[in-house]
Short mmCIF file of C-alpha atoms in Angstrom, two decimals:
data_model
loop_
_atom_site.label_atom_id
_atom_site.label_comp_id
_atom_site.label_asym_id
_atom_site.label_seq_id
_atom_site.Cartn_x
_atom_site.Cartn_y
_atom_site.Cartn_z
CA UNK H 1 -32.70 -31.28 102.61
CA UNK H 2 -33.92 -28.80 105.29
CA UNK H 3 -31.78 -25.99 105.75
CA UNK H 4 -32.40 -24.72 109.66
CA UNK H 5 -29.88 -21.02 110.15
CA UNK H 6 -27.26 -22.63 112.69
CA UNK H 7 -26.24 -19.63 115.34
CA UNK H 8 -23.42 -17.64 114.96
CA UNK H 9 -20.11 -19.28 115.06
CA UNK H 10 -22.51 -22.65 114.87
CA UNK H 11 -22.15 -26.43 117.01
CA UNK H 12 -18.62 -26.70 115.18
CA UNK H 13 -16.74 -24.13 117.16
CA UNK H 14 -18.47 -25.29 120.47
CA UNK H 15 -17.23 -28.89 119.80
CA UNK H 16 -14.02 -27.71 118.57
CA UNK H 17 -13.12 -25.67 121.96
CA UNK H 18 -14.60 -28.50 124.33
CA UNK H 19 -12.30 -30.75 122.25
CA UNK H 20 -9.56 -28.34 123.27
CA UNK H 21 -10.34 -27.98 126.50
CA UNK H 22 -10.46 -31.58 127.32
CA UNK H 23 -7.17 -32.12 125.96
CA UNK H 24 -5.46 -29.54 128.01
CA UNK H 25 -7.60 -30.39 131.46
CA UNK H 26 -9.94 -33.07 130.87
CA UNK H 27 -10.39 -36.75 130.51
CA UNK H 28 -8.95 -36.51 127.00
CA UNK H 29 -5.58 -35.83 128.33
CA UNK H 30 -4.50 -39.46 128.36
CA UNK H 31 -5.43 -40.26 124.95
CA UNK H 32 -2.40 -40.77 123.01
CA UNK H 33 -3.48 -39.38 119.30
CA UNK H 34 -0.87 -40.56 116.33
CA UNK H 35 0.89 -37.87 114.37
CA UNK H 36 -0.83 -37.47 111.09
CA UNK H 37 0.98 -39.24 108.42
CA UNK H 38 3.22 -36.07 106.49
CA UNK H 39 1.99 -37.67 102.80
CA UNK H 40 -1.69 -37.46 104.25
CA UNK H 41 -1.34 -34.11 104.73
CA UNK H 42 0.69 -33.15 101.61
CA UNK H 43 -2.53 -35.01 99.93
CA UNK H 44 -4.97 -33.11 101.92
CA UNK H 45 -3.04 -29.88 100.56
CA UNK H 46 -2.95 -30.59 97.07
CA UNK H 47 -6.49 -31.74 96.93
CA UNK H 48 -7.95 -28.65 98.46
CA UNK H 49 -7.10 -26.26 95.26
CA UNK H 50 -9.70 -26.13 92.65
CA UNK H 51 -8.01 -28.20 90.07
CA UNK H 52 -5.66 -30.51 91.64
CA UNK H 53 -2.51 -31.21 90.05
CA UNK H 54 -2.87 -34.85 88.91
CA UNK H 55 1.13 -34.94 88.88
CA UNK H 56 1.56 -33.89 92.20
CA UNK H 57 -0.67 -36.38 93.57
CA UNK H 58 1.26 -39.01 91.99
CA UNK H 59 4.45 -38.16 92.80
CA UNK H 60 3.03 -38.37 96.30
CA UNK H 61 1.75 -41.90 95.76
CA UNK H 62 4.97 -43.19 94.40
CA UNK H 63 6.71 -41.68 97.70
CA UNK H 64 5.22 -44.51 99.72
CA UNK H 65 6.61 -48.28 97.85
CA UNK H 66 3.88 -49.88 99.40
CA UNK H 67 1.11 -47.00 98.09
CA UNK H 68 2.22 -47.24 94.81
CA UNK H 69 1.75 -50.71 94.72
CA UNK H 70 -1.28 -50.71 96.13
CA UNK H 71 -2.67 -48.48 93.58
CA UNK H 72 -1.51 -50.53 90.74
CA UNK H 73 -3.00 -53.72 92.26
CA UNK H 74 -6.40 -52.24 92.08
CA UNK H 75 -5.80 -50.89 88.43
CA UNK H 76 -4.60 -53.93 87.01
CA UNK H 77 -7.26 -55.96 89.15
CA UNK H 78 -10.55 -57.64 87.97
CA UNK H 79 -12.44 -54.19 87.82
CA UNK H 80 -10.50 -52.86 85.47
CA UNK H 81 -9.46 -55.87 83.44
CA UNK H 82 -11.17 -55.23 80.30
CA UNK H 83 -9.21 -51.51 80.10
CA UNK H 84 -6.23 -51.92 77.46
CA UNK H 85 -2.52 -53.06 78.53
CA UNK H 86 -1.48 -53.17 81.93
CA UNK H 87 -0.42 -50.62 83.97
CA UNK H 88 3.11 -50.40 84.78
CA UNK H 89 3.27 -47.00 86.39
CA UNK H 90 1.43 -44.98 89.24
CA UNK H 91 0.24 -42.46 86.71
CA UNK H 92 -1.30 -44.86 84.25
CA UNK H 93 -3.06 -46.14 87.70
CA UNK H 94 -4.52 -43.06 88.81
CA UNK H 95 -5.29 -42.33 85.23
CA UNK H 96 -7.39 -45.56 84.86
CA UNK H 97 -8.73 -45.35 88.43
CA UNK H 98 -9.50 -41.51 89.00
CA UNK H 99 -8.53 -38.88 90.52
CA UNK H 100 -10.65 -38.96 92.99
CA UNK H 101 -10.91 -42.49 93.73
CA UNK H 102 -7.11 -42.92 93.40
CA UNK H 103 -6.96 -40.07 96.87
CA UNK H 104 -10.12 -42.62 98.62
CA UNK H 105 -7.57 -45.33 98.15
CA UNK H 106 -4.87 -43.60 99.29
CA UNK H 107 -6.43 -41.98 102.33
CA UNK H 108 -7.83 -45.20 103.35
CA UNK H 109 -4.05 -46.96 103.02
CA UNK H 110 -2.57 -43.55 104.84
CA UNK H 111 -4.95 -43.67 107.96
CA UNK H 112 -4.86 -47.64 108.56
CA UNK H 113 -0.99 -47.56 108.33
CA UNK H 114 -0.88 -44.54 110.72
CA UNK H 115 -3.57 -46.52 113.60
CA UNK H 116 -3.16 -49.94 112.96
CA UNK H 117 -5.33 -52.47 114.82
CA UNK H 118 -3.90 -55.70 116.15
CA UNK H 119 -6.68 -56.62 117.99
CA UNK H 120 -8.99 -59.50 117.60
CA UNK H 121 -12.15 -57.65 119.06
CA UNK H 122 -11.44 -55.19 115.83
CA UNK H 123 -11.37 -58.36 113.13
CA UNK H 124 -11.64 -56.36 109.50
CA UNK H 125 -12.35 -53.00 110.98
CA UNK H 126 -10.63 -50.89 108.64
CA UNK H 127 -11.93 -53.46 106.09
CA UNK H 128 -15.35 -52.42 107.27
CA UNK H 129 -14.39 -48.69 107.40
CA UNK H 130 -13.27 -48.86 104.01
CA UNK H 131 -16.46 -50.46 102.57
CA UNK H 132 -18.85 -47.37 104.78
CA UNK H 133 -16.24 -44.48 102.71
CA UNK H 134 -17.70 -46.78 99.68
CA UNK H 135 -20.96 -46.88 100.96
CA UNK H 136 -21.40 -42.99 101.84
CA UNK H 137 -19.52 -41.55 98.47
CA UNK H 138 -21.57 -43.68 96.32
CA UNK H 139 -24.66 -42.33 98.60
CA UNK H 140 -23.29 -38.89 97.98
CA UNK H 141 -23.35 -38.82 94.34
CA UNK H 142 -26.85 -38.88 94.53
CA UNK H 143 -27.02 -35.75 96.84
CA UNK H 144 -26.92 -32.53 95.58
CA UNK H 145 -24.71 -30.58 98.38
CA UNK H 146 -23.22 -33.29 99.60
CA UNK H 147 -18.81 -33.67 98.50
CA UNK H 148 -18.47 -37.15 97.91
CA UNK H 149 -14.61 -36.42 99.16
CA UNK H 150 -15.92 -35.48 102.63
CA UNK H 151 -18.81 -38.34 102.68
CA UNK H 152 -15.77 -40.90 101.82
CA UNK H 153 -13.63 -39.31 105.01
CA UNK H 154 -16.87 -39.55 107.38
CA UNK H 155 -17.19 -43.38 106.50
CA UNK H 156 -13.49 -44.26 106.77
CA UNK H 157 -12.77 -42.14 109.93
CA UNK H 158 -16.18 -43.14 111.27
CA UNK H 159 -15.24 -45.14 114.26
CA UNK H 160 -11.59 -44.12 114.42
CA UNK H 161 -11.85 -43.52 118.10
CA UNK H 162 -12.27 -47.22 119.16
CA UNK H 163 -8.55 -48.77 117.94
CA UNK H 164 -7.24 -45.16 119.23
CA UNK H 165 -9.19 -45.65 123.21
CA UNK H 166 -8.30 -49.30 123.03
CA UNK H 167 -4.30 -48.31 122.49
CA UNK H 168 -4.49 -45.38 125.18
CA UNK H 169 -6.70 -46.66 127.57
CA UNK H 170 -6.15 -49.39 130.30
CA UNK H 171 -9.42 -51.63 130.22
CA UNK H 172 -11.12 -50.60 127.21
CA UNK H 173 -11.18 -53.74 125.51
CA UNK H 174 -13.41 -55.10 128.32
CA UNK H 175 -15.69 -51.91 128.26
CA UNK H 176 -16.16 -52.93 124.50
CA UNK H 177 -17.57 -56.33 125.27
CA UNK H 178 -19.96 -55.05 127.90
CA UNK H 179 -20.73 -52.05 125.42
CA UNK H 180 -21.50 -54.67 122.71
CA UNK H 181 -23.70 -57.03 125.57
CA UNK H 182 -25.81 -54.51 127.35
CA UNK H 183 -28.83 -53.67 125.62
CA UNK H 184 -30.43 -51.29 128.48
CA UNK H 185 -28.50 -48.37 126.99
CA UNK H 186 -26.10 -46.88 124.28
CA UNK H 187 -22.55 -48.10 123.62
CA UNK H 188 -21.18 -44.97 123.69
CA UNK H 189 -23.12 -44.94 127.35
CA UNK H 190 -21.53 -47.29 128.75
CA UNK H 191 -17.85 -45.89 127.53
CA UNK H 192 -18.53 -42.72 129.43
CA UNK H 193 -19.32 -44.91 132.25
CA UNK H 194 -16.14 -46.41 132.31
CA UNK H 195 -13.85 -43.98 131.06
CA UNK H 196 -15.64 -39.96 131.30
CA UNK H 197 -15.22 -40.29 127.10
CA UNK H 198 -16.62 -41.86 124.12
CA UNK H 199 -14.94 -43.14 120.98
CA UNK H 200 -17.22 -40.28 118.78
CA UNK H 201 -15.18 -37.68 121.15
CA UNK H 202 -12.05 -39.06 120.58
CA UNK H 203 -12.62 -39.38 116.83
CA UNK H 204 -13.41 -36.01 116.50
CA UNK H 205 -10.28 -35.32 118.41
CA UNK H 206 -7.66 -37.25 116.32
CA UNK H 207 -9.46 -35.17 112.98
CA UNK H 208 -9.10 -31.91 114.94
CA UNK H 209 -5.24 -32.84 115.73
CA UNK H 210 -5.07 -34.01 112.01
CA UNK H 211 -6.63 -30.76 111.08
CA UNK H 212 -8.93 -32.11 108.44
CA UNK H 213 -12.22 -30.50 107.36
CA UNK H 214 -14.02 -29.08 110.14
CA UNK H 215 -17.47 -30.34 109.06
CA UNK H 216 -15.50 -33.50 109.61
CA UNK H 217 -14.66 -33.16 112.85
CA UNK H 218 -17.77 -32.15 113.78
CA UNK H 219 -20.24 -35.05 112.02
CA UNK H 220 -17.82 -37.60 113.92
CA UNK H 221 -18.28 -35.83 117.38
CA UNK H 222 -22.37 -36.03 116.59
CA UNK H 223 -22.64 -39.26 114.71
CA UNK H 224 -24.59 -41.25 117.71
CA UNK H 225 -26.40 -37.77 118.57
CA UNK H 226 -29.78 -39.10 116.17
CA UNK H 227 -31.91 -36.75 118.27
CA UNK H 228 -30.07 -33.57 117.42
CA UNK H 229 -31.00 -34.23 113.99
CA UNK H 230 -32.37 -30.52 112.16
CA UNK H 231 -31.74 -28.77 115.14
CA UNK H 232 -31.26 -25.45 114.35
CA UNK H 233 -27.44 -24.79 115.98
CA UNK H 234 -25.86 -27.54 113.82
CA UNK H 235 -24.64 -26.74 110.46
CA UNK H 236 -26.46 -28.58 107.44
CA UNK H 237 -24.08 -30.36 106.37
CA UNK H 238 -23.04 -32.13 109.51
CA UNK H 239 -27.05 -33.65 109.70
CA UNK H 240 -26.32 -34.50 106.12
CA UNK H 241 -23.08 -36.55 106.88
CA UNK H 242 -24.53 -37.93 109.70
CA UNK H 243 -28.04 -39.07 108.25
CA UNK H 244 -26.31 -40.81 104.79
CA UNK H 245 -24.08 -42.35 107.66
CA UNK H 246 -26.76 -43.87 108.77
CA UNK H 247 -28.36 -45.39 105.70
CA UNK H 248 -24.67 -46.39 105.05
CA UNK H 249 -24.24 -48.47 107.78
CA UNK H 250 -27.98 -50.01 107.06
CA UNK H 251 -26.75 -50.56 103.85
CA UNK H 252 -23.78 -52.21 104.79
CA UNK H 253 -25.65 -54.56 107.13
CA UNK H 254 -28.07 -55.82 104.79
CA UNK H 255 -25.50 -56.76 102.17
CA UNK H 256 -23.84 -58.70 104.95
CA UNK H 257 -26.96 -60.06 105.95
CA UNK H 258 -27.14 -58.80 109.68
CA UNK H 259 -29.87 -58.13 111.17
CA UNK H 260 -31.00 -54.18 111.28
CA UNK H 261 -29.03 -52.26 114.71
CA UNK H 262 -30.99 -50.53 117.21
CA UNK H 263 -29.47 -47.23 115.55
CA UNK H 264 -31.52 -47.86 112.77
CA UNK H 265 -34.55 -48.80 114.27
CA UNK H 266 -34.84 -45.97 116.38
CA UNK H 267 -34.08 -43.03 114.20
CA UNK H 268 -34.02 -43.82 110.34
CA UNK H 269 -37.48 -42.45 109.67
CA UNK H 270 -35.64 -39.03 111.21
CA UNK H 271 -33.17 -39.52 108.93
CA UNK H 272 -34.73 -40.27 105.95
CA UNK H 273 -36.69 -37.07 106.48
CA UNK H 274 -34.07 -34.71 106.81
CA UNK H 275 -32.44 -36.49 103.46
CA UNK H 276 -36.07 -36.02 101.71
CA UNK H 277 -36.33 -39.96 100.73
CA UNK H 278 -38.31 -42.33 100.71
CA UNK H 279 -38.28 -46.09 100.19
CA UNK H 280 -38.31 -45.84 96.34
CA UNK H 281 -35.15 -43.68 96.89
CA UNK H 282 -33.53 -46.10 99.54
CA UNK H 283 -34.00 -49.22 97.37
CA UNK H 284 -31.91 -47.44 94.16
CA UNK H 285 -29.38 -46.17 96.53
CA UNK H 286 -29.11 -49.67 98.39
CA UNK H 287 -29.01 -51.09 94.42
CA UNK H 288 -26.00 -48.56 93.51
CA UNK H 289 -23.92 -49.38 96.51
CA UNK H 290 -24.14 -52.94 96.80
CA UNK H 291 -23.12 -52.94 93.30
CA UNK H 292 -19.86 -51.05 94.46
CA UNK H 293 -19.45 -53.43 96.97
CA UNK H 294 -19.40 -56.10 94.58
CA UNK H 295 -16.99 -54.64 92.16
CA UNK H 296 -14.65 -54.31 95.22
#
């Protein structure tokens, strides 16, 4: 990976204050964000210290009925049927499952409860976000640099911004199928057309109001921005999030057997570049995640 020196104070503090800005004067103001959920951010806390405390974490799992149980579904499911008796508490799940894949699963359950989406333009979205978190941290293993933790967030939170502009915003649902039918410019073009914002702004604005990880924040805000890609005033790591974002949602597409999206056709060979790969590389990442996928 290419390391430009972003300027001081870097892309992430400019999108941070226009974020700001917007909220208090600008075309943001009417977008209603949801409160971040108080066990996501107890989570977020205990994760950020070197070595988490595996019995916190738990005890913050079995706070939330439905949490717990979904944990223990997934232990005592079909991947992990082989693996001795079953489990009967939330520890023996996280045990069995991970750490760190026991927090994916609990993110993912913490953020779809928080914005749910009851609308049939947004069939199996978080269902789809929750396959890109497995589709970028699997990616991410195979990056040196790049936290799989973070990579999972980017591919869950992703596309947060549409369920949150079609709950605060009177005619979005119809600016989403004209997005989706026009092909003489961008989706996110014809948002701004309709509405002065995007759903990448407003996704970096519910992580800012969340206060997750900056990087975060700022890889969302960027994520359609393919040109930008290596330019010198954006941190490293937000090309890096938003490149294997990319390939992600490639990936995804193929195992679903869509056709490749004009995203991809007009910006994976910058991509692929800034991640140093080439099709040998794609093919054993493509390989590693569908195999994920099908263990799901």
């Amino acid at each position: 990976m290419q390391t430009p020196s972003p300027a001081p104070g870097g892309k992430t503090q400019q999108i941070r204050d226009d974020l700001d800005q917007s909220r208090r004067r600008g075309p943001l103001q009417q977008i209603q964000i949801p409160p971040c959920p108080e066990l996501l951010a107890q989570l977020q806390q205990a994760m950020s210290t070197p070595e988490p405390d595996l019995n916190l974490v738990a005890r913050i799992a079995s706070s939330d009925v439905a949490m717990a149980a979904t944990l223990l579904r997934i232990a005592n499911g079909p991947l992990f049927k082989p693996v001795g008796l079953p489990c009967t508490t939330v520890g023996q799940a996280m045990t069995r499952i991970g750490l760190r894949e026991s927090v994916a699963v609990m993110t993912g359950f913490l953020v779809q409860h928080a914005i749910p989406v009851n609308s049939p333009q947004l069939a199996r979205f978080w269902e789809r976000s929750a396959k890109r978190a497995i589709a970028m941290a699997t990616i991410a293993r195979e990056l040196p640099g790049l936290s799989p933790d973070l990579a999972h967030s980017f591919g869950l939170f992703l596309h947060v911004g549409v369920p949150v502009l079609l709950q605060s915003v009177r005619g979005y649902a119809s600016t989403m199928v004209e997005a989706n039918a026009r092909i003489d410019r961008p989706y996110i073009a014809t948002e701004n057309a309709n509405h002065r914002t995007d759903h990448a702004v407003v996704g970096a604005l519910v992580i800012r109001v969340w206060n997750l990880p900056a990087p975060l924040m700022a890889a969302i805000r960027l994520h359609h921005d393919y040109a930008a890609l290596g330019h010198a005033d954006i941190e490293p790591e937000i090309h890096t999030l938003i490149a294997t974002g990319l390939i992600a949602e490639h990936l995804m597409r193929r195992h679903e057997g869509l056709p490749e999206d004009a995203d991809w056709a007009g910006h994976h060979a910058r991509a692929m570049d800034w991640l140093h790969i080439g099709g040998e590389e794609l093919g054993l990442w493509e390989e590693a995640v569908n195999a994920q996928f099908d263990a799901a």
